Short mmCIF file of C-alpha atoms in Angstrom, two decimals:
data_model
loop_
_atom_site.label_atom_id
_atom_site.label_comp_id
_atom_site.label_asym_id
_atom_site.label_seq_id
_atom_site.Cartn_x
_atom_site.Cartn_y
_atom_site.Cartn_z
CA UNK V 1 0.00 0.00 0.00
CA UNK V 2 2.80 2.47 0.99
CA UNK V 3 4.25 1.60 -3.01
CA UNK V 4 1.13 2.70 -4.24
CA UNK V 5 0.00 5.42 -2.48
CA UNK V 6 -0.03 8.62 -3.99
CA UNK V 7 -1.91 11.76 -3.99
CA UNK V 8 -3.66 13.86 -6.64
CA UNK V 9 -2.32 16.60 -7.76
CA UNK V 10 -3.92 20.05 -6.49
CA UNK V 11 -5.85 22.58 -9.33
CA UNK V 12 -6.67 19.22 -11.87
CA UNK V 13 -8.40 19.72 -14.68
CA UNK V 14 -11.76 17.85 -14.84
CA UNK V 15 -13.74 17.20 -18.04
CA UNK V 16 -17.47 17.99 -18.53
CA UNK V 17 -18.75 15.30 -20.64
CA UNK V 18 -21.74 15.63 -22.76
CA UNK V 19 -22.14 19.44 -21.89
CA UNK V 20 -25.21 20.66 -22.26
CA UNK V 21 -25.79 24.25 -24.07
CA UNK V 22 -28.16 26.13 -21.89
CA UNK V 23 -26.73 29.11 -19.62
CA UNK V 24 -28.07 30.68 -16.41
CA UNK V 25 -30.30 33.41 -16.15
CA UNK V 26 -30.71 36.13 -13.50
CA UNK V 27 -33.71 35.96 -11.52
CA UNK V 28 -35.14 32.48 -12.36
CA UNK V 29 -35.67 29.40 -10.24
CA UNK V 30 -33.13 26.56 -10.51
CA UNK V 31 -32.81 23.27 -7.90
CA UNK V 32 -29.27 21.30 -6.81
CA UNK V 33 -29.40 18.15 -4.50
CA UNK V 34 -26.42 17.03 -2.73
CA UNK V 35 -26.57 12.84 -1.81
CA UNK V 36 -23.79 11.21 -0.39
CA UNK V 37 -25.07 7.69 -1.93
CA UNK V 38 -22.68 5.50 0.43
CA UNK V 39 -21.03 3.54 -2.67
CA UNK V 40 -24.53 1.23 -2.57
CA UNK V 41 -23.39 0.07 0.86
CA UNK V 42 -25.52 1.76 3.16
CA UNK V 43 -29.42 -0.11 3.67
CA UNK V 44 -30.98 0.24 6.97
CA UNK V 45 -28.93 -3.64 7.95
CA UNK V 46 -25.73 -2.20 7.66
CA UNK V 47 -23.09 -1.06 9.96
CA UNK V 48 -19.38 0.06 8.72
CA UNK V 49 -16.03 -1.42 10.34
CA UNK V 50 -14.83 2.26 11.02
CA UNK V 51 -17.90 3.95 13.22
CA UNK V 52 -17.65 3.48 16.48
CA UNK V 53 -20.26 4.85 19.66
CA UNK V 54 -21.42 4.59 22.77
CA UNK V 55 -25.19 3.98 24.21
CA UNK V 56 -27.07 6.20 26.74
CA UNK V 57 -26.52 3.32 29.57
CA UNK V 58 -22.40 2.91 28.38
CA UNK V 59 -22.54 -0.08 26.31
CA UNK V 60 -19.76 0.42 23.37
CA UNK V 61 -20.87 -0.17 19.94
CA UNK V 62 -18.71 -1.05 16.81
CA UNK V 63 -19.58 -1.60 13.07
CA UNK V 64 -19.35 -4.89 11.24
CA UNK V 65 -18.87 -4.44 7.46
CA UNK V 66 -15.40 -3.35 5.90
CA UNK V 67 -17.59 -3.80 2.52
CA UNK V 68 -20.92 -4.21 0.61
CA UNK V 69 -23.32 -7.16 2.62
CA UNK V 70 -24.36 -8.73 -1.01
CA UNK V 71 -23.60 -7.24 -4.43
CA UNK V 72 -27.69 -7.57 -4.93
CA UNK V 73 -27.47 -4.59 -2.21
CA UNK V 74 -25.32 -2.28 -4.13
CA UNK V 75 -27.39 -2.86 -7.17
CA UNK V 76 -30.71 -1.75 -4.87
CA UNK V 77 -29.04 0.69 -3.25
CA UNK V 78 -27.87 2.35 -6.00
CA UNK V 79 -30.96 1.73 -8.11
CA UNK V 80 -33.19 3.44 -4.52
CA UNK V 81 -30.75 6.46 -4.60
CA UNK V 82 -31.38 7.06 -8.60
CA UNK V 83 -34.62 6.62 -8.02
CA UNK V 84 -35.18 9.47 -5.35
CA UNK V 85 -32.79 11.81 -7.34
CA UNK V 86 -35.13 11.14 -10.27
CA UNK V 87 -38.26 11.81 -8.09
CA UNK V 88 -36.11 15.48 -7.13
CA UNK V 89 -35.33 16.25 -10.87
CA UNK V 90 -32.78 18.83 -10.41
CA UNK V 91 -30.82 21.03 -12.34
CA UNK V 92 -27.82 19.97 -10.88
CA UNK V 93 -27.05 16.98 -8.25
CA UNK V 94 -23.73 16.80 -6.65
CA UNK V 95 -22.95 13.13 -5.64
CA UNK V 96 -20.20 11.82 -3.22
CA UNK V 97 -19.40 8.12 -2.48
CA UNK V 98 -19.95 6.83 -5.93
CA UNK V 99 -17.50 3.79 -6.74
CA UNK V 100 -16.50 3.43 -10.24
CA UNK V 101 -13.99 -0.11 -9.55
CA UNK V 102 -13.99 -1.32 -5.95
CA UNK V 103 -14.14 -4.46 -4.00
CA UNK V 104 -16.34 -2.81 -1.11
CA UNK V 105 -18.80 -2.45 -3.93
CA UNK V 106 -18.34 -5.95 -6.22
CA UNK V 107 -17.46 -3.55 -8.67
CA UNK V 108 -20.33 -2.39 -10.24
CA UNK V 109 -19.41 0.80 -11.88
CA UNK V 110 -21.82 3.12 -10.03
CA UNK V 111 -20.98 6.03 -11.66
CA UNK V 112 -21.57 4.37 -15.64
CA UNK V 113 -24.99 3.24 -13.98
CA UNK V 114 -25.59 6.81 -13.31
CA UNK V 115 -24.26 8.54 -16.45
CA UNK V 116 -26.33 6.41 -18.12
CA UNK V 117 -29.68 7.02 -16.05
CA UNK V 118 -29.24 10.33 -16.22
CA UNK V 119 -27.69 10.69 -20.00
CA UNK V 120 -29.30 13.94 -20.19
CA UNK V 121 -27.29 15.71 -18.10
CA UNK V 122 -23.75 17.28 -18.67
CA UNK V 123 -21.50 15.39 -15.80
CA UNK V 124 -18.09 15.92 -14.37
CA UNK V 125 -16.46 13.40 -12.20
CA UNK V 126 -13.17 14.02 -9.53
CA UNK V 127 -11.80 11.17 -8.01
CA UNK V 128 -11.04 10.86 -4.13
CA UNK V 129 -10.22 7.95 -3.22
CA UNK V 130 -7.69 5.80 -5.26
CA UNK V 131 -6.44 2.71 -2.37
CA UNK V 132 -4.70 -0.32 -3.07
CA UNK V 133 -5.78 -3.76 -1.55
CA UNK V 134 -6.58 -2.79 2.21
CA UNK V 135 -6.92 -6.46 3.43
CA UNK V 136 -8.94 -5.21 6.74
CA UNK V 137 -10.84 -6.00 8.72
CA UNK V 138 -9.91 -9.51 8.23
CA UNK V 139 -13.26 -11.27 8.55
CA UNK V 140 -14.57 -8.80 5.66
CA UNK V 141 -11.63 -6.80 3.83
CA UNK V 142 -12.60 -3.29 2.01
CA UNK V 143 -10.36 -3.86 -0.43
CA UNK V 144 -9.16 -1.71 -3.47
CA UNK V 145 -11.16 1.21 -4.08
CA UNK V 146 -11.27 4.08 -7.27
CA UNK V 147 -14.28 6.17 -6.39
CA UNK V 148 -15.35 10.17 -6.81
CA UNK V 149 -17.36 12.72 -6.83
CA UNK V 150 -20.00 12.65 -9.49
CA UNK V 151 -21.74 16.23 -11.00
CA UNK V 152 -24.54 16.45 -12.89
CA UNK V 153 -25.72 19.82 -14.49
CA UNK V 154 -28.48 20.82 -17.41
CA UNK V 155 -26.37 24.05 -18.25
CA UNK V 156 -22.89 24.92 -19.70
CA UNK V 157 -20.11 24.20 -17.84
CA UNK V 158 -17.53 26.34 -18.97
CA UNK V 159 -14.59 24.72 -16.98
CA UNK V 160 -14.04 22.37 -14.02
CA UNK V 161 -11.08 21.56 -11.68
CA UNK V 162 -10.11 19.23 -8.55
CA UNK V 163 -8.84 21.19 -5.73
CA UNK V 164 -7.22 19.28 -3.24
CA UNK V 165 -8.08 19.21 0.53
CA UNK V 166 -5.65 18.93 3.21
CA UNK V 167 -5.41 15.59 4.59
CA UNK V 168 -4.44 13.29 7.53
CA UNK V 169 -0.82 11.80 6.07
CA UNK V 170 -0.28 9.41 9.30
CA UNK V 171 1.01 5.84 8.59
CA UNK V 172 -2.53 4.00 9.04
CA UNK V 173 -4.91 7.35 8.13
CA UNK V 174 -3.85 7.73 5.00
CA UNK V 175 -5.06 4.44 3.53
CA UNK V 176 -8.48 4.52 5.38
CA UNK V 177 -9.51 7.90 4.71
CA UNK V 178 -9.66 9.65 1.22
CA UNK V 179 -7.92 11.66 -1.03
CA UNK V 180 -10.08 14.42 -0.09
CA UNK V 181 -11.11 17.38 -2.78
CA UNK V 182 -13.85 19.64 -3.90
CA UNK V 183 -14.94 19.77 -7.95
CA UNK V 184 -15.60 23.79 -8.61
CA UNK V 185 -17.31 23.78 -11.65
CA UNK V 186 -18.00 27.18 -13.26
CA UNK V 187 -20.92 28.27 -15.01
CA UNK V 188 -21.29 31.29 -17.52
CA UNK V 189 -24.60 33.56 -16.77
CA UNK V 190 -26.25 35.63 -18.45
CA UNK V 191 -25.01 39.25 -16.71
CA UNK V 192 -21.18 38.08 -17.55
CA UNK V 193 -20.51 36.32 -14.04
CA UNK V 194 -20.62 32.75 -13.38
CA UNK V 195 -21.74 30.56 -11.26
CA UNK V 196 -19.06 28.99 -9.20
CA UNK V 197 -20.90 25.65 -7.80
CA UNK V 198 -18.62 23.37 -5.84
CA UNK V 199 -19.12 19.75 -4.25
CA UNK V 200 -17.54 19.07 -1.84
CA UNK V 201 -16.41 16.13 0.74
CA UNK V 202 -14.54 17.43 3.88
CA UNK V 203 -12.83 14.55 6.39
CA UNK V 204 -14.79 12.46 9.13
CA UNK V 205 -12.01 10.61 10.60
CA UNK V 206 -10.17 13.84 12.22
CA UNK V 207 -9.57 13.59 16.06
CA UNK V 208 -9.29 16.89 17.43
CA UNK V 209 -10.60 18.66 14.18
CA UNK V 210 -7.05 19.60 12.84
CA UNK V 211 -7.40 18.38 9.47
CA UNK V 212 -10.89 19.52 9.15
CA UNK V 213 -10.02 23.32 10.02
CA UNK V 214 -7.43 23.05 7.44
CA UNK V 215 -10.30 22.28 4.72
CA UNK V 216 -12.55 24.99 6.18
CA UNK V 217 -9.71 27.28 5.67
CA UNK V 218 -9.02 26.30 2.24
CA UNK V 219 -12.71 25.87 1.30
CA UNK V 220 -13.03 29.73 2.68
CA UNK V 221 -10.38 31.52 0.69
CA UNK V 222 -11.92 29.91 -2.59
CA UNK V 223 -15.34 30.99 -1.82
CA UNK V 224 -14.11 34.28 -0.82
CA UNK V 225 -12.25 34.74 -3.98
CA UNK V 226 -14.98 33.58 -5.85
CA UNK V 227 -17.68 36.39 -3.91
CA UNK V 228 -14.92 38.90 -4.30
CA UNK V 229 -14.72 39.08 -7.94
CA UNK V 230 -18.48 39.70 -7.73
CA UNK V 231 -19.29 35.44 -8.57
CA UNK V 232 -22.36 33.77 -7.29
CA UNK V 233 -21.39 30.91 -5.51
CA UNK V 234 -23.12 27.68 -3.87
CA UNK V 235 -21.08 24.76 -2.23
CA UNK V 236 -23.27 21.51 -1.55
CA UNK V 237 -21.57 18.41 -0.09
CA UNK V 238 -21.49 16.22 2.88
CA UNK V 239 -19.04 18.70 5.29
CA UNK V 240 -18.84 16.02 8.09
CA UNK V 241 -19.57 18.74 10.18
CA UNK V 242 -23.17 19.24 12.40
CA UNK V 243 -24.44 22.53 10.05
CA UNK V 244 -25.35 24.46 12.71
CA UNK V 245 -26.14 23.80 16.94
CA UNK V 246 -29.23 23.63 16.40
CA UNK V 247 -28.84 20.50 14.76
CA UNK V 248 -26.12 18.88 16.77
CA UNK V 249 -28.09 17.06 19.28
CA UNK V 250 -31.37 17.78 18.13
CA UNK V 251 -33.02 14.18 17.08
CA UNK V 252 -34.22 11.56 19.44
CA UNK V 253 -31.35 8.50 20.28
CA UNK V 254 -30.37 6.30 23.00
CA UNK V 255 -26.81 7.20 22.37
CA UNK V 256 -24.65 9.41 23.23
CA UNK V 257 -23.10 12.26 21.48
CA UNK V 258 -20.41 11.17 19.44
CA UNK V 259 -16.85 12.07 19.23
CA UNK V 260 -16.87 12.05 15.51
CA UNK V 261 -19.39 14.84 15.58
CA UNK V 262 -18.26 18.24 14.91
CA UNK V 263 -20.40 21.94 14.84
CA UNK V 264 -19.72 24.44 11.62
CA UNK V 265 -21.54 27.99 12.85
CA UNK V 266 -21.96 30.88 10.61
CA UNK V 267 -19.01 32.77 12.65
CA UNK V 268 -16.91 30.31 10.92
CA UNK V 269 -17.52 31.40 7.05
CA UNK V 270 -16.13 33.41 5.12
CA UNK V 271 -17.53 37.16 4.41
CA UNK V 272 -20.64 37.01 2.10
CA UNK V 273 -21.34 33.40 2.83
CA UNK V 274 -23.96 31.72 4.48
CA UNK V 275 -24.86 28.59 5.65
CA UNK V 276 -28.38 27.62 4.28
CA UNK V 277 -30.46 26.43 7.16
CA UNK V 278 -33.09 23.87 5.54
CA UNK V 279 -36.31 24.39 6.71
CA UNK V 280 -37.27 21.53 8.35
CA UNK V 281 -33.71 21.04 9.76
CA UNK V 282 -35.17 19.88 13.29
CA UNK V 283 -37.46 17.07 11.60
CA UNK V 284 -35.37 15.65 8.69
CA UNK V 285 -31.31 14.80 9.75
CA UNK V 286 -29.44 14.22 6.80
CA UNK V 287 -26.66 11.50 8.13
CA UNK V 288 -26.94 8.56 10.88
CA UNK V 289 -24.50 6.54 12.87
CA UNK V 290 -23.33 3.75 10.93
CA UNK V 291 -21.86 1.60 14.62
CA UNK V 292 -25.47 0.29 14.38
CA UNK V 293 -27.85 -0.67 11.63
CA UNK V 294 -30.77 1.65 11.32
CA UNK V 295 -33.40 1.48 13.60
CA UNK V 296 -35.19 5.49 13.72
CA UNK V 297 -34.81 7.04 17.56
CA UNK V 298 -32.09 4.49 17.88
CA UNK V 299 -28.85 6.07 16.37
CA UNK V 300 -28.11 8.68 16.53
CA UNK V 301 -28.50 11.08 13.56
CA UNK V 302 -27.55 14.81 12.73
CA UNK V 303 -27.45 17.16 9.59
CA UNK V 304 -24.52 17.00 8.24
CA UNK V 305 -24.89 17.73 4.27
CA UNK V 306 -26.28 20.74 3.08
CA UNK V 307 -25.41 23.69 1.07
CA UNK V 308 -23.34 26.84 1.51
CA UNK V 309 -24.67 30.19 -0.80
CA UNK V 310 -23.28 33.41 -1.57
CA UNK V 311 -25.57 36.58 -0.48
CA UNK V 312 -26.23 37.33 -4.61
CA UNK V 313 -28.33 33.69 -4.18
CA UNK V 314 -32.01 33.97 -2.94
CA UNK V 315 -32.28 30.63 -1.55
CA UNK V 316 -33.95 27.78 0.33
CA UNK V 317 -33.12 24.25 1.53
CA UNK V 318 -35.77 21.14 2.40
CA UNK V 319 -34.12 18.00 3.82
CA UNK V 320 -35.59 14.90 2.07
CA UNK V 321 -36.56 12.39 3.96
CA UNK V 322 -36.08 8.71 2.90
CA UNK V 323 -35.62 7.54 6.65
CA UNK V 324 -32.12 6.44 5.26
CA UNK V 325 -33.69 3.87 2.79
CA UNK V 326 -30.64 3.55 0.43
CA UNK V 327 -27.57 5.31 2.23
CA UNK V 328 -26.51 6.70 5.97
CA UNK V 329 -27.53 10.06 4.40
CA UNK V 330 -30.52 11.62 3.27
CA UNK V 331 -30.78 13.63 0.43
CA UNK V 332 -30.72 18.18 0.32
CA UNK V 333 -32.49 20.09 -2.20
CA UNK V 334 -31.98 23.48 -2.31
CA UNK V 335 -34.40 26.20 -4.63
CA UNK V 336 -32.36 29.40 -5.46
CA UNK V 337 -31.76 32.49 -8.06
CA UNK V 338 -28.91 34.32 -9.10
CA UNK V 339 -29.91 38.23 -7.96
CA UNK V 340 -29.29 40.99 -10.21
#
């Protein structure tokens, strides 16, 4: 693993594929989703070898699964997730966890299944995570993995790159977690601007929060560049970070608060940018525990994926709920228009 590892470079060029022709106009309604689809793993049964917690009466819990239970999962799973994104119908959808060759999937090529689905779109895909054989846990070994980010869009894309996050380079880290990045794709509108629309994937695996406040950091100049030069921009993705208080403890568990949990408040963005609160934030969480399999008032569940907007968006955000049907994350739409 060590002979292979490697990291992508930062500022990569990405390719839109089938680009579509259409460009943004000022002052009309568009949607984005953002769906962290769990590479087809993630049904109600099943737990993940890397999530760990702790019950309200002390009793330690531990995933079970370094991979997939069945390949006949992935191909529901994957087929349940499509199937709610084509219920959404969004402009755009910004998609983390989809495999394209892994064991921990059976390799089925989740993101041709998509591309395909949804061959009407424009789509631009970065990679993040690119292991060799990780023969662990032994009982059920995840395996080699080459999985991404996958962007869909309905408009022009005028250019797309990979920027590379900051990550954890310990010994054992580096192979479990992933090459961590955000896509910015950038769209031309109609008043000269663009739209700079970004998914992103920020760490989970981060005691203390180093690595993730290196991200935020990062994440914040670009957005801040970006609003600066008069841009509109939105950033969807799964942050790994509870969007808000409000939303940090605020759905019925018997467990306890966990250490992998950490709070993003508005005092932490950058000037111009706001986090976009969904409105029914305190009856939908977008991301559960995965030390358990599902059970709802069981695990314990927060927001976690959501969407960050420039003040020159008008915009709102629902939570969809699919009580965690097809990943360990629930879908966000968001509604918005580029201001004049």
């Amino acid at each position: 693993m060590q002979a292979n590892y490697y990291r992508i470079e930062d500022h990569a060029p990405l390719e839109a594929e089938n680009n579509q022709e259409k460009t943004l106009k000022l002052e009309e309604m568009y949607t984005a989703v953002t769906y962290n689809i769990g590479f087809g793993a993630y049904g109600p049964e099943y737990s993940f070898f890397m999530d760990t917690g702790e019950m309200q009466d002390g009793t330690l819990t531990a995933g079970k699964y370094g991979k997939a239970i069945s390949k006949a999962s992935v191909k529901a799973n994957t087929k349940g997730a499509a199937g709610e994104l084509e219920k959404l119908d969004a402009d755009f959808m910004l998609l983390q966890e989809v495999d394209v060759d892994a064991d921990r999937s059976y390799h089925i090529n989740q993101k041709e299944e998509l591309i395909e689905r949804f061959s009407d779109y424009g789509n631009v895909f970065a990679n993040n995570f690119h292991s060799a054989y990780l023969f662990y846990p032994f009982s059920d070994p995840h395996g080699a993995v080459e999985a991404g980010l996958l962007n869909f869009s309905r408009y022009k894309i005028a250019e797309a790159k990979r920027r590379s996050y900051p990550v954890d380079n310990s010994f054992v880290t580096k192979f479990t977690d992933l090459d961590r990045c955000f896509a910015v794709m950038r769209l031309p509108v109609e008043d000269g601007k663009e739209l700079v629309l970004i998914n992103s994937h920020m760490s989970a695996y981060d005691e203390g929060g180093r690595i993730r406040a290196q991200q935020l950091e990062l994440l914040n100049s670009v957005m801040e560049e970006e609003y600066q030069a008069g841009n509109y921009v939105i950033v969807g993705g799964d942050f790994n970070h509870a969007l808000g208080e409000a939303v940090a403890e605020g759905f019925p568990t018997e467990q306890k608060f966990p250490a992998w949990v950490s709070i993003l408040t508005q005092e932490e963005m950058a000037e111009g940018i706001a986090i976009q609160q969904a409105e029914n934030e305190l009856h939908v969480p977008t991301c559960r525990g995965a030390d358990l399999p599902y059970t709802k008032g069981v695990n314990f569940t927060t927001v976690v994926d959501g969407f960050l907007v420039s003040d020159n968006v008008k915009a709102t955000a629902e939570n969809i709920d699919t009580d965690f049907g097809y990943s360990d994350h629930n879908p966000v739409l968001l509604r918005f228009e580029l201001l004049k």
